[in-house]
Amino acid sequence: EVQLVQSGAEVKKPGESLKISCKASGYSFTSYWFGWVRQMPGKGLEWMGIIYPGDSDTRYSPSFQGQVTISADKSISTAYLQWSSLKPSDTAIYYCARHIGRSGNYYCDYWGQGTLVTVSS
Amino acid sequence: DIQMTQSPSTLSASVGDRVTITCRASQSINTWLAWYQQRPGKAPNLLIYDASSLESGVPSRFSGSGSGTEFTLTISRLQPDDFATYYCQQYNSYSGCTFGQGTKLEIK
């Protein structure tokens, strides 16, 4: 059974750094693209970017390029989303999602439970 | 970037009704379109991929159609569990997926 288990809720101050995680199980972690989706309070879904754990090839949405870092540790089947300097506007729920598809066209078939990140002074 | 526009933003309906949600892309995306359901406080759940393929385990009352720039999600015979928010997503190349703004399906 495919499972994606995310790390717990975080409360941070502006300017602090943060790395949240998503541990995958039940499938070959290195064989699928893996991505992150943001949902700000009361708002819709925003696709942030994806990584291919097999070779660490990473693609970002233009909206998030330079704002976050996506990485993966294939030895422990875990993907990460990282900020170097948080802003209050980063307050949101972040979902990890396995991506499936072909020829560069990938949708999300399994999702983590979400990690709430709150940034407030 | 490819923009996705869903309509309506909110839809009121009753149990047993048939409803349709529309999603339009700002340029052709062939059939690279998925539909997701999100219940309050939960992660999204995949319903349809490649515009019309039903994800395993999803009830057959859900169906999708369309190609190019116009797509629809139809739910026949609404059930109480179906009242949720629905999102379309284009995935026409991994340089950037985009979601529609969502359609909230409410009980009338």
PDB file of C-alpha atoms in Angstrom:
ATOM      1  CA  GLU A   1       0.000   0.000   0.000  1.00  0.00           C
ATOM      2  CA  VAL A   2       1.381   3.393  -1.008  1.00  0.00           C
ATOM      3  CA  GLN A   3       1.669   5.743   1.959  1.00  0.00           C
ATOM      4  CA  LEU A   4       3.052   9.262   2.243  1.00  0.00           C
ATOM      5  CA  VAL A   5       3.541  10.422   5.821  1.00  0.00           C
ATOM      6  CA  GLN A   6       4.429  14.052   6.411  1.00  0.00           C
ATOM      7  CA  SER A   7       6.154  15.670   9.361  1.00  0.00           C
ATOM      8  CA  GLY A   8       4.142  17.538  11.967  1.00  0.00           C
ATOM      9  CA  ALA A   9       2.878  21.092  12.191  1.00  0.00           C
ATOM     10  CA  GLU A  10       5.417  23.870  12.609  1.00  0.00           C
ATOM     11  CA  VAL A  11       5.211  27.344  14.155  1.00  0.00           C
ATOM     12  CA  LYS A  12       8.062  29.632  13.143  1.00  0.00           C
ATOM     13  CA  LYS A  13       9.046  33.286  13.266  1.00  0.00           C
ATOM     14  CA  PRO A  14       9.738  35.390  10.178  1.00  0.00           C
ATOM     15  CA  GLY A  15      13.313  34.979   8.990  1.00  0.00           C
ATOM     16  CA  GLU A  16      13.726  31.493  10.431  1.00  0.00           C
ATOM     17  CA  SER A  17      14.603  28.467   8.320  1.00  0.00           C
ATOM     18  CA  LEU A  18      12.553  25.314   8.028  1.00  0.00           C
ATOM     19  CA  LYS A  19      12.690  21.890   6.407  1.00  0.00           C
ATOM     20  CA  ILE A  20       9.594  19.685   6.317  1.00  0.00           C
ATOM     21  CA  SER A  21       9.565  16.079   5.221  1.00  0.00           C
ATOM     22  CA  CYS A  22       7.464  13.413   3.560  1.00  0.00           C
ATOM     23  CA  LYS A  23       8.335   9.734   3.940  1.00  0.00           C
ATOM     24  CA  ALA A  24       7.152   7.380   1.218  1.00  0.00           C
ATOM     25  CA  SER A  25       6.504   3.674   1.523  1.00  0.00           C
ATOM     26  CA  GLY A  26       4.855   0.889  -0.422  1.00  0.00           C
ATOM     27  CA  TYR A  27       6.483   1.591  -3.792  1.00  0.00           C
ATOM     28  CA  SER A  28       9.855   2.227  -5.430  1.00  0.00           C
ATOM     29  CA  PHE A  29      10.664   5.784  -4.308  1.00  0.00           C
ATOM     30  CA  THR A  30      13.276   6.302  -7.004  1.00  0.00           C
ATOM     31  CA  SER A  31      10.927   5.421  -9.874  1.00  0.00           C
ATOM     32  CA  TYR A  32       8.342   8.219  -9.591  1.00  0.00           C
ATOM     33  CA  TRP A  33       8.411  12.005  -9.606  1.00  0.00           C
ATOM     34  CA  PHE A  34       7.509  13.502  -6.229  1.00  0.00           C
ATOM     35  CA  GLY A  35       6.186  16.974  -5.634  1.00  0.00           C
ATOM     36  CA  TRP A  36       4.789  19.609  -3.304  1.00  0.00           C
ATOM     37  CA  VAL A  37       1.536  21.591  -3.363  1.00  0.00           C
ATOM     38  CA  ARG A  38       0.686  24.663  -1.274  1.00  0.00           C
ATOM     39  CA  GLN A  39      -2.725  25.594   0.083  1.00  0.00           C
ATOM     40  CA  MET A  40      -2.914  28.960   1.786  1.00  0.00           C
ATOM     41  CA  PRO A  41      -5.651  29.444   4.413  1.00  0.00           C
ATOM     42  CA  GLY A  42      -9.066  29.231   2.765  1.00  0.00           C
ATOM     43  CA  LYS A  43      -7.541  29.177  -0.718  1.00  0.00           C
ATOM     44  CA  GLY A  44      -6.963  26.775  -3.580  1.00  0.00           C
ATOM     45  CA  LEU A  45      -4.136  24.460  -4.530  1.00  0.00           C
ATOM     46  CA  GLU A  46      -0.835  25.701  -5.968  1.00  0.00           C
ATOM     47  CA  TRP A  47       1.698  23.370  -7.567  1.00  0.00           C
ATOM     48  CA  MET A  48       5.201  24.180  -6.335  1.00  0.00           C
ATOM     49  CA  GLY A  49       7.561  21.754  -8.031  1.00  0.00           C
ATOM     50  CA  ILE A  50       8.769  18.185  -8.352  1.00  0.00           C
ATOM     51  CA  ILE A  51      11.852  16.060  -7.952  1.00  0.00           C
ATOM     52  CA  TYR A  52      12.838  12.722  -9.433  1.00  0.00           C
ATOM     53  CA  PRO A  53      14.538  10.940  -6.517  1.00  0.00           C
ATOM     54  CA  GLY A  54      16.354   8.568  -8.842  1.00  0.00           C
ATOM     55  CA  ASP A  55      18.675  11.315 -10.109  1.00  0.00           C
ATOM     56  CA  SER A  56      17.532  14.407  -8.139  1.00  0.00           C
ATOM     57  CA  ASP A  57      16.328  16.175 -11.299  1.00  0.00           C
ATOM     58  CA  THR A  58      14.179  19.037  -9.923  1.00  0.00           C
ATOM     59  CA  ARG A  59      11.652  21.338 -11.582  1.00  0.00           C
ATOM     60  CA  TYR A  60       9.999  24.366  -9.990  1.00  0.00           C
ATOM     61  CA  SER A  61       6.919  26.397 -10.774  1.00  0.00           C
ATOM     62  CA  PRO A  62       8.056  29.915 -11.789  1.00  0.00           C
ATOM     63  CA  SER A  63       6.077  31.215  -8.794  1.00  0.00           C
ATOM     64  CA  PHE A  64       8.226  29.239  -6.368  1.00  0.00           C
ATOM     65  CA  GLN A  65      11.604  29.183  -8.111  1.00  0.00           C
ATOM     66  CA  GLY A  66      14.178  30.649  -5.725  1.00  0.00           C
ATOM     67  CA  GLN A  67      11.706  30.740  -2.835  1.00  0.00           C
ATOM     68  CA  VAL A  68      11.979  27.106  -1.709  1.00  0.00           C
ATOM     69  CA  THR A  69      14.233  24.106  -2.199  1.00  0.00           C
ATOM     70  CA  ILE A  70      12.971  20.631  -2.963  1.00  0.00           C
ATOM     71  CA  SER A  71      15.250  17.699  -2.210  1.00  0.00           C
ATOM     72  CA  ALA A  72      15.140  13.974  -1.557  1.00  0.00           C
ATOM     73  CA  ASP A  73      17.111  11.322   0.284  1.00  0.00           C
ATOM     74  CA  LYS A  74      16.568   8.094  -1.575  1.00  0.00           C
ATOM     75  CA  SER A  75      18.314   6.064   1.131  1.00  0.00           C
ATOM     76  CA  ILE A  76      15.374   6.721   3.454  1.00  0.00           C
ATOM     77  CA  SER A  77      12.634   7.297   0.812  1.00  0.00           C
ATOM     78  CA  THR A  78      12.022  10.816   2.054  1.00  0.00           C
ATOM     79  CA  ALA A  79      11.437  14.081   0.232  1.00  0.00           C
ATOM     80  CA  TYR A  80      11.905  17.546   1.700  1.00  0.00           C
ATOM     81  CA  LEU A  81      10.693  21.097   1.242  1.00  0.00           C
ATOM     82  CA  GLN A  82      12.949  23.767   2.645  1.00  0.00           C
ATOM     83  CA  TRP A  83      12.927  27.517   3.297  1.00  0.00           C
ATOM     84  CA  SER A  84      15.973  29.579   4.223  1.00  0.00           C
ATOM     85  CA  SER A  85      14.051  32.610   5.447  1.00  0.00           C
ATOM     86  CA  LEU A  86      10.350  32.269   6.153  1.00  0.00           C
ATOM     87  CA  LYS A  87       7.806  35.030   5.616  1.00  0.00           C
ATOM     88  CA  PRO A  88       4.322  35.357   7.097  1.00  0.00           C
ATOM     89  CA  SER A  89       2.975  34.746   3.570  1.00  0.00           C
ATOM     90  CA  ASP A  90       4.453  31.219   3.737  1.00  0.00           C
ATOM     91  CA  THR A  91       1.718  30.319   6.228  1.00  0.00           C
ATOM     92  CA  ALA A  92      -0.119  27.449   4.572  1.00  0.00           C
ATOM     93  CA  ILE A  93      -0.719  23.737   4.472  1.00  0.00           C
ATOM     94  CA  TYR A  94       1.873  21.953   2.343  1.00  0.00           C
ATOM     95  CA  TYR A  95       1.046  18.629   0.745  1.00  0.00           C
ATOM     96  CA  CYS A  96       3.470  16.178  -0.744  1.00  0.00           C
ATOM     97  CA  ALA A  97       2.234  14.069  -3.647  1.00  0.00           C
ATOM     98  CA  ARG A  98       3.508  11.224  -5.759  1.00  0.00           C
ATOM     99  CA  HIS A  99       3.371  12.123  -9.443  1.00  0.00           C
ATOM    100  CA  ILE A 100       2.534   9.568 -12.105  1.00  0.00           C
ATOM    101  CA  GLY A 101       2.195   9.772 -15.858  1.00  0.00           C
ATOM    102  CA  ARG A 102       4.374   9.713 -18.963  1.00  0.00           C
ATOM    103  CA  SER A 103       6.361  11.800 -21.427  1.00  0.00           C
ATOM    104  CA  GLY A 104       6.824  14.739 -19.078  1.00  0.00           C
ATOM    105  CA  ASN A 105       3.129  14.908 -18.158  1.00  0.00           C
ATOM    106  CA  TYR A 106       2.488  13.977 -14.536  1.00  0.00           C
ATOM    107  CA  TYR A 107      -0.502  14.200 -12.210  1.00  0.00           C
ATOM    108  CA  CYS A 108      -0.769  13.404  -8.483  1.00  0.00           C
ATOM    109  CA  ASP A 109      -2.108   9.991  -7.560  1.00  0.00           C
ATOM    110  CA  TYR A 110      -1.163   9.719  -3.865  1.00  0.00           C
ATOM    111  CA  TRP A 111      -1.036  12.551  -1.348  1.00  0.00           C
ATOM    112  CA  GLY A 112       0.384  13.056   2.112  1.00  0.00           C
ATOM    113  CA  GLN A 113      -1.839  14.249   4.943  1.00  0.00           C
ATOM    114  CA  GLY A 114      -0.473  17.795   4.827  1.00  0.00           C
ATOM    115  CA  THR A 115       1.836  19.830   7.067  1.00  0.00           C
ATOM    116  CA  LEU A 116       0.592  23.120   8.494  1.00  0.00           C
ATOM    117  CA  VAL A 117       3.279  25.778   8.594  1.00  0.00           C
ATOM    118  CA  THR A 118       2.489  28.924  10.566  1.00  0.00           C
ATOM    119  CA  VAL A 119       4.839  31.902  10.341  1.00  0.00           C
ATOM    120  CA  SER A 120       4.124  34.642  12.845  1.00  0.00           C
ATOM    121  CA  SER A 121       6.051  37.005  15.031  1.00  0.00           C
TER     122      SER A 121
ATOM    123  CA  ASP B   1       2.030  29.810 -17.795  1.00  0.00           C
ATOM    124  CA  ILE B   2      -1.155  27.949 -18.645  1.00  0.00           C
ATOM    125  CA  GLN B   3      -4.125  29.355 -16.736  1.00  0.00           C
ATOM    126  CA  MET B   4      -7.053  27.175 -15.690  1.00  0.00           C
ATOM    127  CA  THR B   5     -10.500  28.673 -15.111  1.00  0.00           C
ATOM    128  CA  GLN B   6     -13.218  26.682 -13.407  1.00  0.00           C
ATOM    129  CA  SER B   7     -16.906  27.468 -13.386  1.00  0.00           C
ATOM    130  CA  PRO B   8     -18.950  27.877 -11.401  1.00  0.00           C
ATOM    131  CA  SER B   9     -17.032  28.834  -8.260  1.00  0.00           C
ATOM    132  CA  THR B  10     -19.896  27.584  -6.116  1.00  0.00           C
ATOM    133  CA  LEU B  11     -22.632  25.135  -7.017  1.00  0.00           C
ATOM    134  CA  SER B  12     -25.701  24.301  -4.937  1.00  0.00           C
ATOM    135  CA  ALA B  13     -27.365  20.971  -5.544  1.00  0.00           C
ATOM    136  CA  SER B  14     -29.381  18.234  -3.859  1.00  0.00           C
ATOM    137  CA  VAL B  15     -28.721  14.572  -3.211  1.00  0.00           C
ATOM    138  CA  GLY B  16     -29.622  12.665  -6.353  1.00  0.00           C
ATOM    139  CA  ASP B  17     -28.953  15.580  -8.723  1.00  0.00           C
ATOM    140  CA  ARG B  18     -26.656  15.450 -11.730  1.00  0.00           C
ATOM    141  CA  VAL B  19     -24.065  18.252 -11.774  1.00  0.00           C
ATOM    142  CA  THR B  20     -21.402  19.435 -14.194  1.00  0.00           C
ATOM    143  CA  ILE B  21     -18.294  21.493 -13.493  1.00  0.00           C
ATOM    144  CA  THR B  22     -16.364  23.114 -16.335  1.00  0.00           C
ATOM    145  CA  CYS B  23     -12.647  23.808 -16.613  1.00  0.00           C
ATOM    146  CA  ARG B  24     -11.096  25.891 -19.387  1.00  0.00           C
ATOM    147  CA  ALA B  25      -7.409  26.097 -20.240  1.00  0.00           C
ATOM    148  CA  SER B  26      -5.775  29.243 -21.634  1.00  0.00           C
ATOM    149  CA  GLN B  27      -4.150  27.118 -24.366  1.00  0.00           C
ATOM    150  CA  SER B  28      -4.494  23.575 -25.618  1.00  0.00           C
ATOM    151  CA  ILE B  29      -3.442  20.885 -23.155  1.00  0.00           C
ATOM    152  CA  ASN B  30      -4.611  17.905 -25.245  1.00  0.00           C
ATOM    153  CA  THR B  31      -6.076  15.607 -22.567  1.00  0.00           C
ATOM    154  CA  TRP B  32      -3.491  16.304 -19.867  1.00  0.00           C
ATOM    155  CA  LEU B  33      -6.114  17.113 -17.259  1.00  0.00           C
ATOM    156  CA  ALA B  34      -6.949  15.677 -13.854  1.00  0.00           C
ATOM    157  CA  TRP B  35      -9.805  16.250 -11.415  1.00  0.00           C
ATOM    158  CA  TYR B  36      -9.484  16.092  -7.637  1.00  0.00           C
ATOM    159  CA  GLN B  37     -11.973  16.150  -4.762  1.00  0.00           C
ATOM    160  CA  GLN B  38     -11.036  17.809  -1.490  1.00  0.00           C
ATOM    161  CA  ARG B  39     -13.140  17.464   1.626  1.00  0.00           C
ATOM    162  CA  PRO B  40     -12.651  20.008   4.454  1.00  0.00           C
ATOM    163  CA  GLY B  41      -9.495  19.353   6.438  1.00  0.00           C
ATOM    164  CA  LYS B  42      -8.360  16.555   4.130  1.00  0.00           C
ATOM    165  CA  ALA B  43      -5.849  16.098   1.362  1.00  0.00           C
ATOM    166  CA  PRO B  44      -7.075  16.140  -2.230  1.00  0.00           C
ATOM    167  CA  ASN B  45      -8.147  12.833  -3.750  1.00  0.00           C
ATOM    168  CA  LEU B  46      -7.625  11.942  -7.412  1.00  0.00           C
ATOM    169  CA  LEU B  47     -10.845  11.241  -9.321  1.00  0.00           C
ATOM    170  CA  ILE B  48     -10.046  11.479 -13.039  1.00  0.00           C
ATOM    171  CA  TYR B  49      -6.811  11.618 -15.047  1.00  0.00           C
ATOM    172  CA  ASP B  50      -6.068  12.066 -18.746  1.00  0.00           C
ATOM    173  CA  ALA B  51      -9.365  14.000 -18.912  1.00  0.00           C
ATOM    174  CA  SER B  52     -11.633  10.952 -18.879  1.00  0.00           C
ATOM    175  CA  SER B  53      -9.919   7.997 -17.155  1.00  0.00           C
ATOM    176  CA  LEU B  54     -11.487   7.039 -13.843  1.00  0.00           C
ATOM    177  CA  GLU B  55      -8.991   6.430 -11.058  1.00  0.00           C
ATOM    178  CA  SER B  56      -9.206   2.991  -9.496  1.00  0.00           C
ATOM    179  CA  GLY B  57     -11.649   2.872  -6.597  1.00  0.00           C
ATOM    180  CA  VAL B  58     -13.536   6.014  -7.612  1.00  0.00           C
ATOM    181  CA  PRO B  59     -17.301   5.499  -8.015  1.00  0.00           C
ATOM    182  CA  SER B  60     -18.568   5.319 -11.575  1.00  0.00           C
ATOM    183  CA  ARG B  61     -20.966   8.231 -10.982  1.00  0.00           C
ATOM    184  CA  PHE B  62     -17.927  10.443 -11.593  1.00  0.00           C
ATOM    185  CA  SER B  63     -16.986  11.016 -15.226  1.00  0.00           C
ATOM    186  CA  GLY B  64     -14.779  13.405 -17.157  1.00  0.00           C
ATOM    187  CA  SER B  65     -14.684  14.566 -20.742  1.00  0.00           C
ATOM    188  CA  GLY B  66     -13.061  17.079 -23.031  1.00  0.00           C
ATOM    189  CA  SER B  67      -9.855  17.815 -24.874  1.00  0.00           C
ATOM    190  CA  GLY B  68      -7.903  20.839 -26.015  1.00  0.00           C
ATOM    191  CA  THR B  69      -9.105  23.733 -23.874  1.00  0.00           C
ATOM    192  CA  GLU B  70     -12.514  22.732 -22.514  1.00  0.00           C
ATOM    193  CA  PHE B  71     -13.223  20.002 -20.003  1.00  0.00           C
ATOM    194  CA  THR B  72     -16.070  18.862 -17.784  1.00  0.00           C
ATOM    195  CA  LEU B  73     -16.495  16.805 -14.645  1.00  0.00           C
ATOM    196  CA  THR B  74     -19.945  15.282 -14.244  1.00  0.00           C
ATOM    197  CA  ILE B  75     -21.332  13.695 -11.114  1.00  0.00           C
ATOM    198  CA  SER B  76     -24.517  11.777 -11.696  1.00  0.00           C
ATOM    199  CA  ARG B  77     -26.820  11.054  -8.760  1.00  0.00           C
ATOM    200  CA  LEU B  78     -25.086  13.125  -6.077  1.00  0.00           C
ATOM    201  CA  GLN B  79     -24.412  11.359  -2.790  1.00  0.00           C
ATOM    202  CA  PRO B  80     -23.949  13.074   0.619  1.00  0.00           C
ATOM    203  CA  ASP B  81     -20.193  12.323   0.506  1.00  0.00           C
ATOM    204  CA  ASP B  82     -19.844  14.252  -2.778  1.00  0.00           C
ATOM    205  CA  PHE B  83     -20.343  17.683  -1.216  1.00  0.00           C
ATOM    206  CA  ALA B  84     -16.784  18.971  -1.300  1.00  0.00           C
ATOM    207  CA  THR B  85     -14.506  21.220  -3.341  1.00  0.00           C
ATOM    208  CA  TYR B  86     -13.359  20.070  -6.780  1.00  0.00           C
ATOM    209  CA  TYR B  87     -10.203  21.141  -8.591  1.00  0.00           C
ATOM    210  CA  CYS B  88      -9.012  20.606 -12.123  1.00  0.00           C
ATOM    211  CA  GLN B  89      -5.280  20.444 -12.847  1.00  0.00           C
ATOM    212  CA  GLN B  90      -3.424  20.671 -16.126  1.00  0.00           C
ATOM    213  CA  TYR B  91      -0.174  18.748 -16.402  1.00  0.00           C
ATOM    214  CA  ASN B  92       0.920  19.594 -19.925  1.00  0.00           C
ATOM    215  CA  SER B  93       4.650  19.125 -19.270  1.00  0.00           C
ATOM    216  CA  TYR B  94       6.517  19.048 -16.021  1.00  0.00           C
ATOM    217  CA  SER B  95       7.669  22.613 -16.435  1.00  0.00           C
ATOM    218  CA  GLY B  96       4.591  23.584 -14.541  1.00  0.00           C
ATOM    219  CA  CYS B  97       1.261  22.128 -13.528  1.00  0.00           C
ATOM    220  CA  THR B  98      -1.514  24.496 -12.611  1.00  0.00           C
ATOM    221  CA  PHE B  99      -4.776  24.031 -10.758  1.00  0.00           C
ATOM    222  CA  GLY B 100      -8.087  25.709 -11.331  1.00  0.00           C
ATOM    223  CA  GLN B 101      -9.372  27.917  -8.530  1.00  0.00           C
ATOM    224  CA  GLY B 102     -11.804  25.261  -7.303  1.00  0.00           C
ATOM    225  CA  THR B 103     -15.561  24.681  -7.315  1.00  0.00           C
ATOM    226  CA  LYS B 104     -17.316  24.297  -3.996  1.00  0.00           C
ATOM    227  CA  LEU B 105     -20.274  21.933  -4.245  1.00  0.00           C
ATOM    228  CA  GLU B 106     -22.804  22.744  -1.542  1.00  0.00           C
ATOM    229  CA  ILE B 107     -25.998  21.150  -0.379  1.00  0.00           C
ATOM    230  CA  LYS B 108     -29.050  23.107  -1.525  1.00  0.00           C
TER     231      LYS B 108
END
